[in-house]
CSV table of C-alpha atoms in Angstrom, one decimal:
chain,number,residue,atom,x,y,z
M,1,MET,CA,2.6,-5.2,-34.5
M,2,ILE,CA,0.1,-7.7,-33.3
M,3,ALA,CA,2.7,-9.2,-31.0
M,4,ALA,CA,3.4,-5.8,-29.5
M,5,GLY,CA,-0.3,-5.3,-29.0
M,6,LEU,CA,-0.5,-8.6,-27.2
M,7,VAL,CA,2.4,-7.7,-24.8
M,8,LEU,CA,0.9,-4.3,-24.1
M,9,ALA,CA,-2.6,-5.9,-23.5
M,10,ALA,CA,-1.0,-8.3,-21.1
M,11,LEU,CA,0.7,-5.5,-19.3
M,12,ALA,CA,-2.6,-3.5,-19.2
M,13,ALA,CA,-4.3,-6.6,-17.7
M,14,LEU,CA,-1.6,-6.9,-15.0
M,15,VAL,CA,-2.0,-3.2,-14.0
M,16,HIS,CA,-5.8,-3.8,-13.7
M,17,VAL,CA,-5.3,-6.9,-11.6
M,18,TYR,CA,-3.1,-4.7,-9.3
M,19,ILE,CA,-5.9,-2.0,-9.2
M,20,PHE,CA,-8.4,-4.8,-8.4
M,21,THR,CA,-6.2,-5.9,-5.5
M,22,LEU,CA,-5.9,-2.3,-4.1
M,23,GLU,CA,-9.7,-1.6,-4.5
M,24,SER,CA,-11.1,-4.9,-3.4
M,25,PHE,CA,-8.7,-6.1,-0.7
M,26,THR,CA,-6.5,-3.3,0.7
M,27,TRP,CA,-8.7,-0.3,0.3
M,28,THR,CA,-8.5,0.8,3.9
M,29,SER,CA,-4.8,0.1,4.4
M,30,PRO,CA,-2.5,3.2,4.9
M,31,ARG,CA,-0.6,2.5,1.7
M,32,THR,CA,-3.7,2.2,-0.5
M,33,ARG,CA,-5.2,5.2,1.1
M,34,ALA,CA,-2.1,7.2,0.3
M,35,THR,CA,-2.2,5.9,-3.3
M,36,PHE,CA,-5.8,7.0,-3.7
M,37,GLY,CA,-5.6,10.1,-1.4
M,38,THR,CA,-8.3,9.0,0.9
M,39,THR,CA,-8.7,9.5,4.6
M,40,PRO,CA,-9.4,6.6,7.0
M,41,GLU,CA,-13.0,7.7,7.3
M,42,GLY,CA,-13.4,8.2,3.6
M,43,ALA,CA,-11.9,4.8,2.8
M,44,GLU,CA,-14.2,3.1,5.3
M,45,ALA,CA,-17.2,4.9,4.0
M,46,THR,CA,-16.4,3.9,0.4
M,47,LYS,CA,-15.2,0.4,1.1
M,48,GLU,CA,-18.1,-1.4,-0.5
M,49,LEU,CA,-18.0,0.8,-3.6
M,50,ALA,CA,-14.3,0.3,-4.0
M,51,PHE,CA,-14.8,-3.5,-3.6
M,52,ASN,CA,-17.3,-3.5,-6.5
M,53,GLN,CA,-15.2,-1.2,-8.6
M,54,GLY,CA,-12.2,-3.5,-8.2
M,55,PHE,CA,-14.1,-6.3,-9.7
M,56,TYR,CA,-14.9,-4.2,-12.8
M,57,ASN,CA,-11.1,-3.8,-13.2
M,58,LEU,CA,-10.6,-7.5,-12.8
M,59,PHE,CA,-13.2,-8.3,-15.4
M,60,LEU,CA,-11.6,-5.9,-17.9
M,61,ALA,CA,-8.2,-7.7,-17.2
M,62,VAL,CA,-9.8,-11.1,-17.8
M,63,VAL,CA,-11.2,-10.0,-21.1
M,64,ALA,CA,-7.9,-8.6,-22.3
M,65,ALA,CA,-6.0,-11.7,-21.0
M,66,ALA,CA,-8.5,-14.0,-22.7
M,67,GLY,CA,-7.8,-12.1,-26.0
M,68,VAL,CA,-4.1,-12.6,-25.6
M,69,VAL,CA,-4.5,-16.3,-24.9
M,70,ALA,CA,-7.0,-16.7,-27.8
M,71,THR,CA,-4.6,-15.0,-30.2
M,72,ALA,CA,-1.6,-17.1,-29.0
M,73,THR,CA,-3.6,-20.3,-29.6
M,74,GLY,CA,-4.5,-19.3,-33.2
M,75,ALA,CA,-8.0,-17.8,-32.8
M,76,ASP,CA,-6.8,-14.5,-34.2
M,77,ALA,CA,-10.2,-12.9,-34.9
M,78,VAL,CA,-11.6,-13.8,-31.5
M,79,GLY,CA,-8.4,-12.8,-29.8
M,80,ALA,CA,-8.3,-9.4,-31.5
M,81,ALA,CA,-11.9,-8.7,-30.6
M,82,LEU,CA,-11.3,-9.6,-27.0
M,83,VAL,CA,-8.1,-7.6,-26.8
M,84,LEU,CA,-9.8,-4.5,-28.3
M,85,ALA,CA,-12.9,-4.9,-26.1
M,86,GLY,CA,-10.8,-5.2,-22.9
M,87,THR,CA,-8.2,-2.6,-23.6
M,88,GLY,CA,-10.7,-0.3,-25.3
M,89,SER,CA,-12.9,-0.4,-22.2
M,90,MET,CA,-9.8,0.3,-20.0
M,91,LEU,CA,-8.9,3.2,-22.1
M,92,ALA,CA,-12.5,4.6,-22.0
M,93,ALA,CA,-12.5,4.3,-18.2
M,94,ALA,CA,-9.2,6.2,-18.0
M,95,LEU,CA,-10.7,8.9,-20.2
M,96,VAL,CA,-13.8,9.1,-18.1
M,97,LEU,CA,-11.6,9.4,-15.0
M,98,VAL,CA,-9.5,12.3,-16.4
M,99,LEU,CA,-12.5,14.1,-17.8
M,100,SER,CA,-14.6,13.8,-14.6
M,101,SER,CA,-11.7,14.4,-12.2
M,102,PRO,CA,-8.8,16.4,-13.9
M,103,ASP,CA,-6.9,16.2,-10.6
M,104,LYS,CA,-6.6,12.5,-11.2
M,105,ALA,CA,-4.7,12.8,-14.5
M,106,ARG,CA,-1.8,10.8,-13.2
M,107,SER,CA,-4.0,7.9,-12.1
M,108,ALA,CA,-5.8,8.1,-15.5
M,109,ALA,CA,-2.4,7.9,-17.2
M,110,VAL,CA,-1.3,4.9,-15.2
M,111,GLN,CA,-4.7,3.2,-15.9
M,112,GLY,CA,-4.8,4.2,-19.6
M,113,ALA,CA,-1.2,4.2,-21.0
M,114,PHE,CA,-0.8,0.4,-21.7
M,115,PRO,CA,-4.4,0.1,-23.0
M,116,LEU,CA,-3.9,3.1,-25.4
M,117,LEU,CA,-0.7,1.6,-26.7
M,118,ALA,CA,-2.3,-1.9,-27.0
M,119,VAL,CA,-5.2,-0.5,-29.0
M,120,VAL,CA,-3.0,1.4,-31.3
M,121,ALA,CA,-0.6,-1.5,-31.9
M,122,THR,CA,-3.4,-4.0,-32.4
M,123,VAL,CA,-5.3,-1.8,-34.8
M,124,VAL,CA,-2.1,-1.1,-36.8
M,125,GLY,CA,-1.2,-4.8,-36.8
M,126,LEU,CA,-4.7,-5.7,-38.1
M,127,LEU,CA,-4.5,-3.1,-40.8
M,128,ALA,CA,-1.0,-4.1,-42.0
């Protein structure tokens, strides 16, 4: 189960790197605006906030990826801690999104599905 947790954590990290790219580099583009449902004016007004938020997503991805690498190199305890810290934070952010903006449930599901599965698989693997 640990291996499944690592694969799922890596996928979660990739999703969050993609979100980082959207928020930090392409926020005002028509495609990204369509993805997030923003107007040109709204995207321009929130460009600095999105840039900063993108980096939060990147940092969560880095923590999860570092956990995958640590586990793969034999540092199992450190790796598990980092995987759970990274994916647990991603999952918590997805829950905050859906609770604060129920109309963004689809986005929360995209953001939180791999982290949820990674947390479950990792915890089950650790308990086995």
